[in-house]
mmCIF file with all atom_site columns, C-alpha atoms in Angstrom:
data_model
loop_
_atom_site.group_PDB
_atom_site.id
_atom_site.type_symbol
_atom_site.label_atom_id
_atom_site.label_alt_id
_atom_site.label_comp_id
_atom_site.label_asym_id
_atom_site.label_entity_id
_atom_site.label_seq_id
_atom_site.pdbx_PDB_ins_code
_atom_site.Cartn_x
_atom_site.Cartn_y
_atom_site.Cartn_z
_atom_site.occupancy
_atom_site.B_iso_or_equiv
_atom_site.pdbx_formal_charge
_atom_site.auth_seq_id
_atom_site.auth_comp_id
_atom_site.auth_asym_id
_atom_site.auth_atom_id
_atom_site.pdbx_PDB_model_num
ATOM 1  C CA . GLY K 1 1  ? -0.595  0.786   20.430  1.00 54.00 ? 1  GLY K CA 1
ATOM 2  C CA . ALA K 1 2  ? -4.489  -0.985  19.900  1.00 61.00 ? 2  ALA K CA 1
ATOM 3  C CA . GLU K 1 3  ? -3.607  -1.567  16.447  1.00 61.00 ? 3  GLU K CA 1
ATOM 4  C CA . GLY K 1 4  ? -0.475  -3.566  17.127  1.00 66.00 ? 4  GLY K CA 1
ATOM 5  C CA . ASN K 1 5  ? 2.190   -1.539  15.254  1.00 65.00 ? 5  ASN K CA 1
ATOM 6  C CA . ILE K 1 6  ? 5.563   -1.685  17.260  1.00 71.00 ? 6  ILE K CA 1
ATOM 7  C CA . GLY K 1 7  ? 9.123   -1.917  15.422  1.00 73.00 ? 7  GLY K CA 1
ATOM 8  C CA . LYS K 1 8  ? 10.862  1.155   13.481  1.00 74.00 ? 8  LYS K CA 1
ATOM 9  C CA . ILE K 1 9  ? 9.504   3.360   10.180  1.00 73.00 ? 9  ILE K CA 1
ATOM 10 C CA . LEU K 1 10 ? 11.453  1.978   7.088   1.00 72.00 ? 10 LEU K CA 1
ATOM 11 C CA . LYS K 1 11 ? 12.317  4.501   4.344   1.00 79.00 ? 11 LYS K CA 1
ATOM 12 C CA . PRO K 1 12 ? 10.840  3.170   1.016   1.00 79.00 ? 12 PRO K CA 1
ATOM 13 C CA . ALA K 1 13 ? 13.325  2.091   -1.364  1.00 82.00 ? 13 ALA K CA 1
ATOM 14 C CA . GLU K 1 14 ? 11.505  3.111   -4.615  1.00 83.00 ? 14 GLU K CA 1
ATOM 15 C CA . ALA K 1 15 ? 8.110   4.442   -5.264  1.00 81.00 ? 15 ALA K CA 1
ATOM 16 C CA . ARG K 1 16 ? 5.917   3.418   -8.585  1.00 79.00 ? 16 ARG K CA 1
ATOM 17 C CA . ILE K 1 17 ? 2.907   5.050   -9.558  1.00 77.00 ? 17 ILE K CA 1
ATOM 18 C CA . ARG K 1 18 ? 0.801   3.647   -12.124 1.00 74.00 ? 18 ARG K CA 1
ATOM 19 C CA . PHE K 1 19 ? -2.837  4.568   -13.528 1.00 68.00 ? 19 PHE K CA 1
ATOM 20 C CA . VAL K 1 20 ? -4.846  1.692   -14.689 1.00 68.00 ? 20 VAL K CA 1
ATOM 21 C CA . GLY K 1 21 ? -8.094  2.168   -16.083 1.00 68.00 ? 21 GLY K CA 1
ATOM 22 C CA . SER K 1 22 ? -10.264 2.455   -19.119 1.00 68.00 ? 22 SER K CA 1
ATOM 23 C CA . ARG K 1 23 ? -9.901  4.765   -21.965 1.00 74.00 ? 23 ARG K CA 1
ATOM 24 C CA . GLN K 1 24 ? -12.197 8.259   -21.400 1.00 78.00 ? 24 GLN K CA 1
ATOM 25 C CA . GLY K 1 25 ? -9.735  10.533  -22.688 1.00 78.00 ? 25 GLY K CA 1
ATOM 26 C CA . ASP K 1 26 ? -5.641  11.109  -22.786 1.00 79.00 ? 26 ASP K CA 1
ATOM 27 C CA . VAL K 1 27 ? -3.746  11.240  -19.379 1.00 76.00 ? 27 VAL K CA 1
ATOM 28 C CA . VAL K 1 28 ? -2.537  14.271  -18.046 1.00 81.00 ? 28 VAL K CA 1
ATOM 29 C CA . ALA K 1 29 ? 0.025   15.445  -15.453 1.00 82.00 ? 29 ALA K CA 1
ATOM 30 C CA . MET K 1 30 ? -1.294  15.219  -11.848 1.00 80.00 ? 30 MET K CA 1
ATOM 31 C CA . PRO K 1 31 ? -2.027  18.821  -10.198 1.00 85.00 ? 31 PRO K CA 1
ATOM 32 C CA . LYS K 1 32 ? 0.667   20.482  -8.732  1.00 88.00 ? 32 LYS K CA 1
ATOM 33 C CA . PHE K 1 33 ? 0.629   19.864  -5.055  1.00 87.00 ? 33 PHE K CA 1
ATOM 34 C CA . LEU K 1 34 ? -1.810  17.090  -5.398  1.00 83.00 ? 34 LEU K CA 1
ATOM 35 C CA . ARG K 1 35 ? -2.722  14.869  -2.085  1.00 79.00 ? 35 ARG K CA 1
ATOM 36 C CA . VAL K 1 36 ? -4.219  11.381  -1.932  1.00 74.00 ? 36 VAL K CA 1
ATOM 37 C CA . ILE K 1 37 ? -5.612  9.838   0.826   1.00 69.00 ? 37 ILE K CA 1
ATOM 38 C CA . THR K 1 38 ? -7.170  6.463   0.406   1.00 67.00 ? 38 THR K CA 1
ATOM 39 C CA . GLY K 1 39 ? -8.500  3.920   2.618   1.00 63.00 ? 39 GLY K CA 1
ATOM 40 C CA . ASP K 1 40 ? -8.584  3.422   6.464   1.00 64.00 ? 40 ASP K CA 1
ATOM 41 C CA . ALA K 1 41 ? -4.875  3.358   8.032   1.00 64.00 ? 41 ALA K CA 1
ATOM 42 C CA . LYS K 1 42 ? -6.399  1.949   11.031  1.00 65.00 ? 42 LYS K CA 1
ATOM 43 C CA . SER K 1 43 ? -8.192  -0.830  9.325   1.00 62.00 ? 43 SER K CA 1
ATOM 44 C CA . PHE K 1 44 ? -6.885  -3.303  11.715  1.00 61.00 ? 44 PHE K CA 1
ATOM 45 C CA . THR K 1 45 ? -8.704  -2.225  14.534  1.00 65.00 ? 45 THR K CA 1
ATOM 46 C CA . ASN K 1 46 ? -11.775 -0.771  12.565  1.00 69.00 ? 46 ASN K CA 1
ATOM 47 C CA . GLY K 1 47 ? -12.538 -3.497  10.606  1.00 65.00 ? 47 GLY K CA 1
ATOM 48 C CA . ASP K 1 48 ? -11.057 -3.865  6.599   1.00 61.00 ? 48 ASP K CA 1
ATOM 49 C CA . ALA K 1 49 ? -14.150 -2.716  4.658   1.00 65.00 ? 49 ALA K CA 1
ATOM 50 C CA . ASN K 1 50 ? -12.560 1.047   3.844   1.00 63.00 ? 50 ASN K CA 1
ATOM 51 C CA . ALA K 1 51 ? -8.553  -0.664  3.490   1.00 61.00 ? 51 ALA K CA 1
ATOM 52 C CA . ASN K 1 52 ? -8.004  -0.069  0.281   1.00 69.00 ? 52 ASN K CA 1
ATOM 53 C CA . ALA K 1 53 ? -3.906  -0.786  0.369   1.00 74.00 ? 53 ALA K CA 1
ATOM 54 C CA . SER K 1 54 ? -3.016  -4.222  0.466   1.00 81.00 ? 54 SER K CA 1
ATOM 55 C CA . TRP K 1 55 ? 1.038   -5.554  1.278   1.00 86.00 ? 55 TRP K CA 1
ATOM 56 C CA . SER K 1 56 ? 3.438   -8.496  -0.080  1.00 89.00 ? 56 SER K CA 1
ATOM 57 C CA . CYS K 1 57 ? 6.578   -9.406  -0.631  1.00 91.00 ? 57 CYS K CA 1
ATOM 58 C CA . SER K 1 58 ? 8.464   -9.369  -3.965  1.00 91.00 ? 58 SER K CA 1
ATOM 59 C CA . GLY K 1 59 ? 8.553   -12.810 -5.152  1.00 92.00 ? 59 GLY K CA 1
ATOM 60 C CA . PHE K 1 60 ? 4.793   -13.866 -3.310  1.00 91.00 ? 60 PHE K CA 1
ATOM 61 C CA . GLU K 1 61 ? 3.075   -11.070 -5.403  1.00 88.00 ? 61 GLU K CA 1
ATOM 62 C CA . ASP K 1 62 ? 0.401   -13.837 -5.275  1.00 88.00 ? 62 ASP K CA 1
ATOM 63 C CA . ARG K 1 63 ? -0.550  -13.596 -1.128  1.00 89.00 ? 63 ARG K CA 1
ATOM 64 C CA . GLN K 1 64 ? -2.005  -10.158 -0.468  1.00 86.00 ? 64 GLN K CA 1
ATOM 65 C CA . VAL K 1 65 ? -2.952  -8.986  3.267   1.00 84.00 ? 65 VAL K CA 1
ATOM 66 C CA . THR K 1 66 ? -5.035  -5.893  4.127   1.00 77.00 ? 66 THR K CA 1
ATOM 67 C CA . ASP K 1 67 ? -4.825  -6.261  7.816   1.00 75.00 ? 67 ASP K CA 1
ATOM 68 C CA . LYS K 1 68 ? -0.959  -6.413  8.604   1.00 78.00 ? 68 LYS K CA 1
ATOM 69 C CA . TYR K 1 69 ? 2.622   -5.191  7.272   1.00 80.00 ? 69 TYR K CA 1
ATOM 70 C CA . PRO K 1 70 ? 4.296   -8.576  5.994   1.00 85.00 ? 70 PRO K CA 1
ATOM 71 C CA . LEU K 1 71 ? 7.467   -10.339 6.772   1.00 87.00 ? 71 LEU K CA 1
ATOM 72 C CA . CYS K 1 72 ? 9.650   -10.718 4.401   1.00 89.00 ? 72 CYS K CA 1
ATOM 73 C CA . PRO K 1 73 ? 11.975  -13.568 4.124   1.00 90.00 ? 73 PRO K CA 1
ATOM 74 C CA . ASP K 1 74 ? 15.655  -12.272 3.275   1.00 90.00 ? 74 ASP K CA 1
ATOM 75 C CA . GLY K 1 75 ? 15.895  -10.776 -0.524  1.00 90.00 ? 75 GLY K CA 1
ATOM 76 C CA . SER K 1 76 ? 12.376  -10.057 -0.606  1.00 90.00 ? 76 SER K CA 1
ATOM 77 C CA . GLN K 1 77 ? 11.247  -6.709  0.019   1.00 88.00 ? 77 GLN K CA 1
ATOM 78 C CA . VAL K 1 78 ? 7.700   -5.267  1.327   1.00 87.00 ? 78 VAL K CA 1
ATOM 79 C CA . LEU K 1 79 ? 5.613   -4.463  -1.189  1.00 87.00 ? 79 LEU K CA 1
ATOM 80 C CA . ARG K 1 80 ? 2.420   -2.106  -1.381  1.00 83.00 ? 80 ARG K CA 1
ATOM 81 C CA . THR K 1 81 ? -0.550  -2.184  -3.908  1.00 79.00 ? 81 THR K CA 1
#
């Protein structure tokens, strides 16, 4: 399509969810069946103003991209932050 998505879908090896914020109160469990949507899945074609996710490769976390998926070298994993 116009967004340039080609290739095959890869299943994630693992997922880590971390809350980072200021101490306003105790952290509590998320509500059951909570769904979260963030950013713009079509940011490549719509512009990156609403692109909240960034991508990098393990071992190269100082290099972040928001407009495409990185091609990581052998032994490195794709990271979504």
